[in-house]
XYZ file of C-alpha atoms in Angstrom:
578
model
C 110.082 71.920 74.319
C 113.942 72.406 74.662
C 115.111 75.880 74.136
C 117.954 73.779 72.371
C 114.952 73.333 69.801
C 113.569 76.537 69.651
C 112.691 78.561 66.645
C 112.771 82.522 66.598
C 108.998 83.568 66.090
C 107.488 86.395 64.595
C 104.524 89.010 65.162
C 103.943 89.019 68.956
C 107.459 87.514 69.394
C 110.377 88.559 71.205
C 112.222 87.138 67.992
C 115.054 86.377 71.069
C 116.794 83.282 70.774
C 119.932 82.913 73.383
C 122.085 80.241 75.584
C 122.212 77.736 73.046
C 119.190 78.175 70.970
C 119.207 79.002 67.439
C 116.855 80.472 64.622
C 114.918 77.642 62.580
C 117.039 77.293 59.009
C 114.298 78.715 57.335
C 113.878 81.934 59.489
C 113.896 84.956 57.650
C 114.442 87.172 60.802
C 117.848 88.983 60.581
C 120.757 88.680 62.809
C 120.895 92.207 63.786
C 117.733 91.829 65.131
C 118.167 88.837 67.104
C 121.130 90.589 68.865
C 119.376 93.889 68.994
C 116.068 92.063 71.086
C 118.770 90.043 73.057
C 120.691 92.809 74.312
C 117.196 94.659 75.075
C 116.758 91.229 77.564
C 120.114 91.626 79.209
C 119.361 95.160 79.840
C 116.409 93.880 81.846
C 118.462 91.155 83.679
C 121.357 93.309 84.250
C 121.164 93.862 87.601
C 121.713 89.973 88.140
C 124.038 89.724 85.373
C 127.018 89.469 88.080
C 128.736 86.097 89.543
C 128.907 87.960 92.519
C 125.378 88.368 93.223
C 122.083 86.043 93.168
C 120.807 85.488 89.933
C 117.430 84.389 88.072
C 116.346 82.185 85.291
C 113.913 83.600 83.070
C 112.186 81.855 79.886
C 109.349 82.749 77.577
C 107.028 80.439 75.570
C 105.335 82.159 72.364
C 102.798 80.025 70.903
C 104.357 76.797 71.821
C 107.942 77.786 71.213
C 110.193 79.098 73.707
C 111.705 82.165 72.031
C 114.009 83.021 75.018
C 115.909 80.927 77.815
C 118.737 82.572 80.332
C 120.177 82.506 83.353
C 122.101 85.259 85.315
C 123.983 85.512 87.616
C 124.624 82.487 90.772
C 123.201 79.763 92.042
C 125.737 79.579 94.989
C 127.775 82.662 96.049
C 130.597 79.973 97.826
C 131.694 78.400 94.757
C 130.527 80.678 91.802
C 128.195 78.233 90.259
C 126.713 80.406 87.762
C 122.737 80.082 86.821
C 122.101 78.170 83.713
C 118.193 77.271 82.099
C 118.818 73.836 83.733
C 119.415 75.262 87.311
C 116.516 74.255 89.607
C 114.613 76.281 92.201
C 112.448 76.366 95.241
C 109.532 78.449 93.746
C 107.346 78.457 96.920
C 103.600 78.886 96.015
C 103.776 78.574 92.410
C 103.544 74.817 94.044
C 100.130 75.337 94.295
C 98.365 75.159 91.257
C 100.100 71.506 90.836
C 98.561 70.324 93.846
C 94.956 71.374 92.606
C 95.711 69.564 89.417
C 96.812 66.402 91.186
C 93.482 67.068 93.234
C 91.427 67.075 89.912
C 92.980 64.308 88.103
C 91.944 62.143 91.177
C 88.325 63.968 90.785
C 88.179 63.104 86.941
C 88.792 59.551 88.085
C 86.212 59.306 90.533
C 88.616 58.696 93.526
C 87.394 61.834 95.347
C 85.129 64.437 94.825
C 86.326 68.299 94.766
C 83.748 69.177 96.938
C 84.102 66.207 99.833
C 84.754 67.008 103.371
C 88.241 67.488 104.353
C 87.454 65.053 107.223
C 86.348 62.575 105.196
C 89.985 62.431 103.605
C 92.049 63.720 106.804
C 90.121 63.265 110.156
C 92.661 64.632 112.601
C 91.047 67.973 110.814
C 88.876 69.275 114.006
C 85.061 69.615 113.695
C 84.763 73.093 113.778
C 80.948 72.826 112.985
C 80.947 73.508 109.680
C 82.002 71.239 106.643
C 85.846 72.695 104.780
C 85.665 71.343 101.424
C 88.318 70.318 99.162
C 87.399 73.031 96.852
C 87.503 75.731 99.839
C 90.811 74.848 100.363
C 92.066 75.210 97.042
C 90.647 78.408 96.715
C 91.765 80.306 99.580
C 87.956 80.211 101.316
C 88.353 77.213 104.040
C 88.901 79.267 106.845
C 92.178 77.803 108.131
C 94.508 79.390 109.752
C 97.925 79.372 108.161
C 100.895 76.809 109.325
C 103.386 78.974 108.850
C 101.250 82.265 110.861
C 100.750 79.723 113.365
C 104.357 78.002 113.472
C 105.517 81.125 114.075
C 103.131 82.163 117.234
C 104.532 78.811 118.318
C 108.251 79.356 118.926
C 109.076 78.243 115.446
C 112.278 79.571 113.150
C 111.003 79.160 109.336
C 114.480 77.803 108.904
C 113.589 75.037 110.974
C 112.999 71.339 109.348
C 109.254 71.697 108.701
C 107.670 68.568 108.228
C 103.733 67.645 106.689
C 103.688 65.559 110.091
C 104.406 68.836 112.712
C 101.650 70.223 109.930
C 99.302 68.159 110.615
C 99.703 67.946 114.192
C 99.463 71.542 114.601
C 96.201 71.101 112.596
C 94.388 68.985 114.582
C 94.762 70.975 117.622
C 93.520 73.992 116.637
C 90.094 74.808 117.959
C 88.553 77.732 115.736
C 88.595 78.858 112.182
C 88.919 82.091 111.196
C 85.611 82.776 109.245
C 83.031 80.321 108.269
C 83.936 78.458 105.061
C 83.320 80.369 101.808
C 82.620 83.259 103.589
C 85.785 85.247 102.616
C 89.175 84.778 100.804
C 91.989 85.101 103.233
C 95.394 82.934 101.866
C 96.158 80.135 103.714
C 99.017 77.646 103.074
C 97.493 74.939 105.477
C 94.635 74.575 102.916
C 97.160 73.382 100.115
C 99.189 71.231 102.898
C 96.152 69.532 103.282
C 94.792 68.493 100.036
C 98.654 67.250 99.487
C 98.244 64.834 101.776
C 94.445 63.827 100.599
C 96.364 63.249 96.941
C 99.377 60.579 98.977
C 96.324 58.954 101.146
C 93.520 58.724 97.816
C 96.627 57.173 96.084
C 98.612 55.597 98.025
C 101.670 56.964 97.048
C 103.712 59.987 98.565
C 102.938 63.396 96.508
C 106.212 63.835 95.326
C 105.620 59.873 93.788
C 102.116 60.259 92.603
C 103.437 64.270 90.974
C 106.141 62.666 89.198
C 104.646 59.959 87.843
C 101.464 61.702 86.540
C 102.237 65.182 85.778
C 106.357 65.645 85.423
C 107.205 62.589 83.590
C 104.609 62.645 81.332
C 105.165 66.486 80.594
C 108.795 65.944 80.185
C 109.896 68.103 82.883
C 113.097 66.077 84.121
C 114.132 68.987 85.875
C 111.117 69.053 88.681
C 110.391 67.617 91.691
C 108.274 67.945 95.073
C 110.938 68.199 97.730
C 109.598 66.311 100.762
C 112.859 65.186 101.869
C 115.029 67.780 103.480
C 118.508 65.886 103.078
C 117.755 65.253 99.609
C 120.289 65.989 97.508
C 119.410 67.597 94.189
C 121.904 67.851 91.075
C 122.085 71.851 89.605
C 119.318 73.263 92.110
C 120.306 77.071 93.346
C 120.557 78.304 96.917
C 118.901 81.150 98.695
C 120.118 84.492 99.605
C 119.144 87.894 101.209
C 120.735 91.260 101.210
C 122.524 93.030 104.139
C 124.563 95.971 104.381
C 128.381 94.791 102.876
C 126.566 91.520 100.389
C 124.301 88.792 100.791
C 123.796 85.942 103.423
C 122.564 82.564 103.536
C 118.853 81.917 103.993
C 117.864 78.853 104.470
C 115.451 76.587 103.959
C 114.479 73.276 105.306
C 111.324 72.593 104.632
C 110.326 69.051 104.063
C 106.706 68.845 103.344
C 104.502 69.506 100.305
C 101.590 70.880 98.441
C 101.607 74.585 99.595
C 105.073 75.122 97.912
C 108.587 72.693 97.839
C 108.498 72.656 94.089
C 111.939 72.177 92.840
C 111.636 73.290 88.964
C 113.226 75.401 86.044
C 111.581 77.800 83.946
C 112.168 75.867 81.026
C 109.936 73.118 82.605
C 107.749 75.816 83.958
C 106.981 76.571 80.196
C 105.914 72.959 79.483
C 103.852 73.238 82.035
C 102.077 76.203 81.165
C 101.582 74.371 77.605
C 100.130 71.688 79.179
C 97.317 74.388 79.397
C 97.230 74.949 75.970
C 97.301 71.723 74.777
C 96.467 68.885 77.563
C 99.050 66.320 77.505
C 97.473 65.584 81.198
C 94.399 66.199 82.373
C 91.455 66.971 80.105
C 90.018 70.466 79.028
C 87.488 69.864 81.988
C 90.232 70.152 84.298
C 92.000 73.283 82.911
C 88.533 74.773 82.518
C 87.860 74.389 86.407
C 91.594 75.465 87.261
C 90.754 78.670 85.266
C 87.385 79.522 86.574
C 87.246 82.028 89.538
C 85.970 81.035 92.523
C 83.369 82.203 94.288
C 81.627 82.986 98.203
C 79.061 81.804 99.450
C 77.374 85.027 98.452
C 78.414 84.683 94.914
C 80.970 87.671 94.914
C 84.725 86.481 93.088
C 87.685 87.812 94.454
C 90.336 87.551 91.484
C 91.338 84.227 92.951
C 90.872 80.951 90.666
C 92.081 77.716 92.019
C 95.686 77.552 93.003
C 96.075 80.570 90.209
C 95.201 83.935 90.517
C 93.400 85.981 87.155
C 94.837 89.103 86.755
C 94.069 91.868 83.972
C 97.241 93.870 82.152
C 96.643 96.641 79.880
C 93.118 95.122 79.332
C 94.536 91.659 78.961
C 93.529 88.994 80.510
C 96.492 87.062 82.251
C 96.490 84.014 84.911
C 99.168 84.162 87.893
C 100.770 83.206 90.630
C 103.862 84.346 92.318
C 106.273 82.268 95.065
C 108.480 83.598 97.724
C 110.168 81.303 100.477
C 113.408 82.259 101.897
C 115.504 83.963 99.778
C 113.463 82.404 96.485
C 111.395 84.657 94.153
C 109.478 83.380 92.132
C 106.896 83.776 89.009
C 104.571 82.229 86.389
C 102.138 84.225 84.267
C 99.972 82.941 81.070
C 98.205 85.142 78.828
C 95.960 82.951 77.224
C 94.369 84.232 74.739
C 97.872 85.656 73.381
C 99.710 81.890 73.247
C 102.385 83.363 76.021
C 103.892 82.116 78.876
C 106.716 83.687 80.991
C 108.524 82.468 83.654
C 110.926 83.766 85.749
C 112.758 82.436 89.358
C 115.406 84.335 91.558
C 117.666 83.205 94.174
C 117.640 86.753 96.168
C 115.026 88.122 98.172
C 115.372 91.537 96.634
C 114.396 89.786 93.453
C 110.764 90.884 92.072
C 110.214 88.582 89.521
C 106.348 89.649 88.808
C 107.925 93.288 87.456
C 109.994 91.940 85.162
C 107.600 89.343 83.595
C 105.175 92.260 82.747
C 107.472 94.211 81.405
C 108.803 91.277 79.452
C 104.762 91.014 78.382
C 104.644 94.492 77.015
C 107.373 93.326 74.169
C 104.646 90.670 73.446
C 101.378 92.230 73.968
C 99.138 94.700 71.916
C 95.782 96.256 73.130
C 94.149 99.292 72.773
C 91.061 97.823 74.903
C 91.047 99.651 78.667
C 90.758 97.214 81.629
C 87.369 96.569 82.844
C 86.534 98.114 85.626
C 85.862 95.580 87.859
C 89.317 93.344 87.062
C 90.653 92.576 90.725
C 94.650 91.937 90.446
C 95.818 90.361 93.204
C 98.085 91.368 96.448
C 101.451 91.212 94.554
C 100.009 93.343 91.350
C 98.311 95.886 93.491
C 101.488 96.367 95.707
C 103.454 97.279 92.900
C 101.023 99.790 91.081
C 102.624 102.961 90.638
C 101.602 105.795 92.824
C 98.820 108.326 91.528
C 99.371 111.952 92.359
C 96.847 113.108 94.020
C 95.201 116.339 93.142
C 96.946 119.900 93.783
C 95.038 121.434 96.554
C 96.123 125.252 96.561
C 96.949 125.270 100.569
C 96.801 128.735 101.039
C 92.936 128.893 100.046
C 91.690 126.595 102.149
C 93.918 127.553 105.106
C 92.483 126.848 108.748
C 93.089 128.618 112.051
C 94.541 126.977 114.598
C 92.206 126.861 116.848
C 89.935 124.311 113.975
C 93.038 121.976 113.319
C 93.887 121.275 117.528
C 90.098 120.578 117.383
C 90.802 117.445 115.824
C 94.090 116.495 117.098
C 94.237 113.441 118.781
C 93.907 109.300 118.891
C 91.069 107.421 116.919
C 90.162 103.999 117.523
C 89.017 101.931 114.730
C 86.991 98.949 116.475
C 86.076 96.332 113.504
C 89.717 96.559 112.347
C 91.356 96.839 115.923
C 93.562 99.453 114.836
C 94.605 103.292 116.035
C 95.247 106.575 113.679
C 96.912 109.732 115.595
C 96.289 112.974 114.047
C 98.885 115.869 115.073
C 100.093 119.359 113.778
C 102.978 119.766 112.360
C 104.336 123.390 111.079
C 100.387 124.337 110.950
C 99.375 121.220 109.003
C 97.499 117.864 110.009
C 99.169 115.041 109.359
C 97.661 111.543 109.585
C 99.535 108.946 111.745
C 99.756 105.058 111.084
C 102.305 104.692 113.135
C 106.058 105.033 113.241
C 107.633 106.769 109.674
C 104.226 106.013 108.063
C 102.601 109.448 107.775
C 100.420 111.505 105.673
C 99.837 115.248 105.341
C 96.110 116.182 105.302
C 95.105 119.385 102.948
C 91.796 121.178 104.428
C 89.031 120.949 101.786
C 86.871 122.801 103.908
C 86.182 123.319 107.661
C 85.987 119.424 108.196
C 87.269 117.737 105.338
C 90.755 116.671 103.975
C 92.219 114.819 101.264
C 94.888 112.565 102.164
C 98.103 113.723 99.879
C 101.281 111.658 98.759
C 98.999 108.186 98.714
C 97.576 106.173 95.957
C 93.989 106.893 95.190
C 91.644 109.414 96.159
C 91.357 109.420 100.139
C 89.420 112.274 102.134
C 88.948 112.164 105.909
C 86.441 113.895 107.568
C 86.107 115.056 111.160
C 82.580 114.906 112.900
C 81.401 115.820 116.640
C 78.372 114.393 118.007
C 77.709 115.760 121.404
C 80.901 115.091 123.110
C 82.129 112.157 121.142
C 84.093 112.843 117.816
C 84.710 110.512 115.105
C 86.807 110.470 112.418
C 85.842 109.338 108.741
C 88.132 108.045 106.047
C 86.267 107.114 102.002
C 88.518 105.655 99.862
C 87.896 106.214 96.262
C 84.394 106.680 96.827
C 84.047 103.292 97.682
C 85.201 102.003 101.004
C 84.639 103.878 103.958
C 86.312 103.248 107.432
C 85.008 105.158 110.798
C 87.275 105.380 114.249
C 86.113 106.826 117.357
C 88.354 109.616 119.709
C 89.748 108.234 122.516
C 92.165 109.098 125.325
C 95.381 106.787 125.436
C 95.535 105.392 128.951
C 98.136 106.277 131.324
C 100.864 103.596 131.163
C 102.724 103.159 134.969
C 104.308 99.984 136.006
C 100.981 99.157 138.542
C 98.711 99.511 135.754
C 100.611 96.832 133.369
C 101.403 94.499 136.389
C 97.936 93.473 136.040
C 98.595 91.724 132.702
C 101.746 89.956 134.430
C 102.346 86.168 133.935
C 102.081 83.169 131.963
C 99.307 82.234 129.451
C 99.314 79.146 127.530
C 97.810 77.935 124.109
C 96.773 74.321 123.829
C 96.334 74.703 120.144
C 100.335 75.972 119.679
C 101.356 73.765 122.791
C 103.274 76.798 123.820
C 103.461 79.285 126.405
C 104.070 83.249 126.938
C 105.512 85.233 129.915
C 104.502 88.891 130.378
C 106.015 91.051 132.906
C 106.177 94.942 133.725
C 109.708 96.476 132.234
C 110.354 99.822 132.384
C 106.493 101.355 131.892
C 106.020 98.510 128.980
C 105.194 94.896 129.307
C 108.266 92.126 128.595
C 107.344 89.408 126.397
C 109.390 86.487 126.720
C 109.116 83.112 125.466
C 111.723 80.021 125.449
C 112.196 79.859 121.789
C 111.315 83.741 120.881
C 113.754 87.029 121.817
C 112.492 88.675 124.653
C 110.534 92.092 123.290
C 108.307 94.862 124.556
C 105.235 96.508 123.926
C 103.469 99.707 125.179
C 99.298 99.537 124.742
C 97.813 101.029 121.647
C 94.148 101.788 123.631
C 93.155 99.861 126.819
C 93.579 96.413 126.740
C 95.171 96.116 123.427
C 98.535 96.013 122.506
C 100.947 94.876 119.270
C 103.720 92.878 119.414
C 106.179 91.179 116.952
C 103.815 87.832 116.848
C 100.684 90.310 116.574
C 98.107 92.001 117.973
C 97.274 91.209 121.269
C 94.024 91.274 123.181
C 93.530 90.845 126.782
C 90.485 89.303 128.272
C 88.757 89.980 131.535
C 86.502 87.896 133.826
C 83.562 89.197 135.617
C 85.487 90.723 138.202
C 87.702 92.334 135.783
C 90.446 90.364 136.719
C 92.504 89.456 133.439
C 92.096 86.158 132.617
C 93.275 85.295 128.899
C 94.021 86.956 125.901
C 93.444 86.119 121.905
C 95.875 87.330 119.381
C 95.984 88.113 115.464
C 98.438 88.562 112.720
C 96.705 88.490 109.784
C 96.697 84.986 108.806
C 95.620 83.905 112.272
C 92.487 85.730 114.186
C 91.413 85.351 117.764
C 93.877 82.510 118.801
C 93.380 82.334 122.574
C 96.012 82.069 125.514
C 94.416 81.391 128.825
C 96.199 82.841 132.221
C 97.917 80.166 134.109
């Protein structure tokens, strides 16, 4: 619905009608208020309330009306184009859940089944020796390693014209997964890449075709579109920005392929999507029931992760999510089911946090008394912006150790499942707990051996233990999670030790090559499309770089022969030594 047709609401209502909309004749909700809930709004948007800055779009649907639609702000700083409800943007991976959708309509049809091979579909996918689903991709389970993790490693700018066909061929050459299929939830764009392109080969029509045809036109969203075309021009759409020091600057974006993200949309249209939900224009109830339903491992544990949506829990509410960020683009779509409320909001400026606002924007709408359960799992974005708990007062000067106790358990701890180093040093008669760089934490002694962590969220305790001449250091978290590294001694870095790891080591599965060479007691990393860098070893062979984490390998001889390298969405990727 229009928010040129809008009607102010009551109850759970914002009772917010702006930019063109108007009460219904028969509302009996004064004017005062209206301008009273307004201004609260602008209060909230103020800080892109400026022609002079990126703006956002934000709109609200309350059970089946849209009781507020604004824009602030611009949608391009070089000609003050201001941000209206019809401006469109790139909202990254809120792309998603439309490419499950498209996935299920073709299901509900018979065309494909959600849980066919991949290969079956796309058979450039490799054989890994194990069968990737259709429903492990859309769920964040397949394995995969992620285009844009991997596009990276490879030379790649993310401003570069990305195509589904340098997808694709960057796909099939890839060797390993990174887990077994349903094993684990890690996010991973490629998955959503790929069952894009199942939806344009099932139909027989390009995705942005068989999209607009069966979901946008029939939902009335004439503002949306899957942007697979990189010199496309679009009518009204907003451009993305970033903050420095004196302003903004341009970041760009050039992608030109589909399914992971590339959704051109407004949050008007994001609203009629949402009640699509509600009340199935497309699609049957089958098909929002499965979207909605969390998915599970192969053990039978859920993660918080539906299909192309992740279920969140506010206040004891029950809400379904995703957020988007590409570029400079923010972006964010929640529904709260069970409370007839949608919200929507997109930004042009990557110091935008769109997922804040929208709950706060929720707490004008929402009333519960009911705690959250305890096992609700919010995802990534939620948990990253919890505020921080203050940890217990420990009284310092009752629990005060000599010195000859605290040097006892200075030093470097390796933490081998994880591959990562802590440092522990004194500082003004305290321990303090180093992840590295500014990131540090002061320890308070509980007793002899024991310390909470202090100035972090949650409770965290580390604890110290010697057995025979190796010493170990234990961190709980919350009583739940516990994480063990070993003492070691960091290795003594000269330029004849490094030369060992010196020269070139190639990746057939990123068709690309690295140099190493001793600089200056660190190793030189060059590459032809990266800036040179350098690294210094965290423990033995391991060192981290601005690509990742880096792992040498060694033959029999001990001669270093290869090495395999992580950043998160990529594990174990292996360069061989020329």
């Amino acid at each position: 619905m229009s928010h040129l047709a809008a009607r102010i609401v009551i109850g759970l209502s914002l009772l917010t009608c702006i930019s063109g909309c108007q009460p219904s004749s028969n509302s009996t909700v004064p004017d005062d208020a209206v301008a009273k809930q307004t201004t609260e709004f602008d209060k909230l948007f103020a800080q892109f309330d400026d022609i002079n800055k990126p703006g956002a779009s934000v709109a609200v649907l309350q059970d089946g009306e849209v009781v507020f639609s604004k824009g602030y702000g611009s949608a391009n700083l070089e000609y003050d184009i201001p941000v209206t409800p019809d401006t469109m943007f790139h909202v990254a991976s809120v792309s998603k859940q439309f490419t499950v959708f498209a996935i299920l309509l073709l299901a509900e049809e018979s065309k494909l089944n959600f849980d066919d091979d991949i290969r079956q579909y796309i058979p450039e996918v490799p054989d890994f020796g194990e069968t990737i689903t259709l429903r492990h991709l859309a769920s964040h389970t397949s394995g995969m390693r992620d285009q844009w993790n991997l596009l990276r490693m490879a030379g790649w700018r993310l401003d570069d014209v990305i195509t589904t066909e340098h997808v694709l061929k960057m796909v099939a050459k890839q060797k390993e997964l990174n887990f077994k299929p349903g094993e684990e939830f890690l996010y991973s764009n490629t998955g959503f890449t790929l069952l894009a392109e199942v939806v344009a080969r099932v139909s027989g029509k390009s995705f942005a075709k068989f999209t607009q045809e069966r979901l946008f036109t029939p939902l009335n969203m004439s503002n949306s579109l899957f942007y697979d075309d990189h010199q496309k021009i679009v009518s009204n759409r907003a451009y993305s920005y970033e903050p420095i020091d004196n302003g903004y600057q341009k970041s760009v974006l050039n992608y030109a392929n589909v399914g992971a993200t590339s959704l051109f949309t407004t949050a008007e249209d994001l609203l009629k999507w949402s009640e699509n939900f509600t009340e199935p224009t497309v699609g049957s109830p089958s098909i929002i029931k499965q979207m909605n339903t969390l998915a599970t491992l192969n053990n039978g544990d859920t993660f918080g992760g539906a299909y192309g949506q992740f279920i969140s829990h506010y206040n004891g509410i029950k809400y379904i999510q995703h957020s988007g960020g590409d570029a400079g683009f923010r972006s964010y779509l929640a529904r709260f089911p069970e409370q007839n409320l949608a919200i929507a909001i997109l930004n042009n400026g990557a110091d935008g946090r769109p997922w804040e606002l929208a709950l706060q924007i929720a707490e004008r709408f929402l009333e519960s008394n009911t705690p959250p359960p305890q096992n609700a799992i919010a995802d990534a974005f939620m948990e990253s912006m919890s505020p921080k708990q203050t940890p217990s007062a420990f009284d310092l000067s009752k629990n005060k150790l000599s010195a000859d106790i605290l040097n006892a358990y200075v030093g470097h701890y390796w933490n081998e499942p994880d591959a990562y180093s802590r440092e522990i040093y004194l500082d003004k008669g305290r321990l303090m707990y180093s992840r590295g760089k500014n990131d540090v934490s002061p320890l308070a002694a509980v007793n002899e051996n024991t310390f909470k962590m202090l100035n972090v969220e949650g409770e965290i305790f580390v604890e110290f233990t010697e057995d025979g001449e190796q010493s170990s250091m234990t961190v709980r978290v919350d009583n739940m999670d516990t994480y063990v590294s070993v003492a070691y001694m960091p290795i003594e870095v000269t330029e004849s030790w490094l030369s060992q790891f010196a020269g070139s080591y190639y990746s057939p599965e990123l068709s690309s090559t690295y140099h190493f060479s001793p600089d200056n007691d660190q190793l030189k990393i060059s590459h032809y499309r990266l800036s040179d860098h350098h690294i210094a070893p965290v423990k033995g062979d391991f060192f981290r770089s601005q690509v990742g984490d880096i792992l040498f390998e060694r033959d029999d001889s001990g001669a270093v022969n290869g090495f395999r390298i992580s950043n998160g969405r990529v594990r174990n990727l292996y360069f061989r030594k020329r």
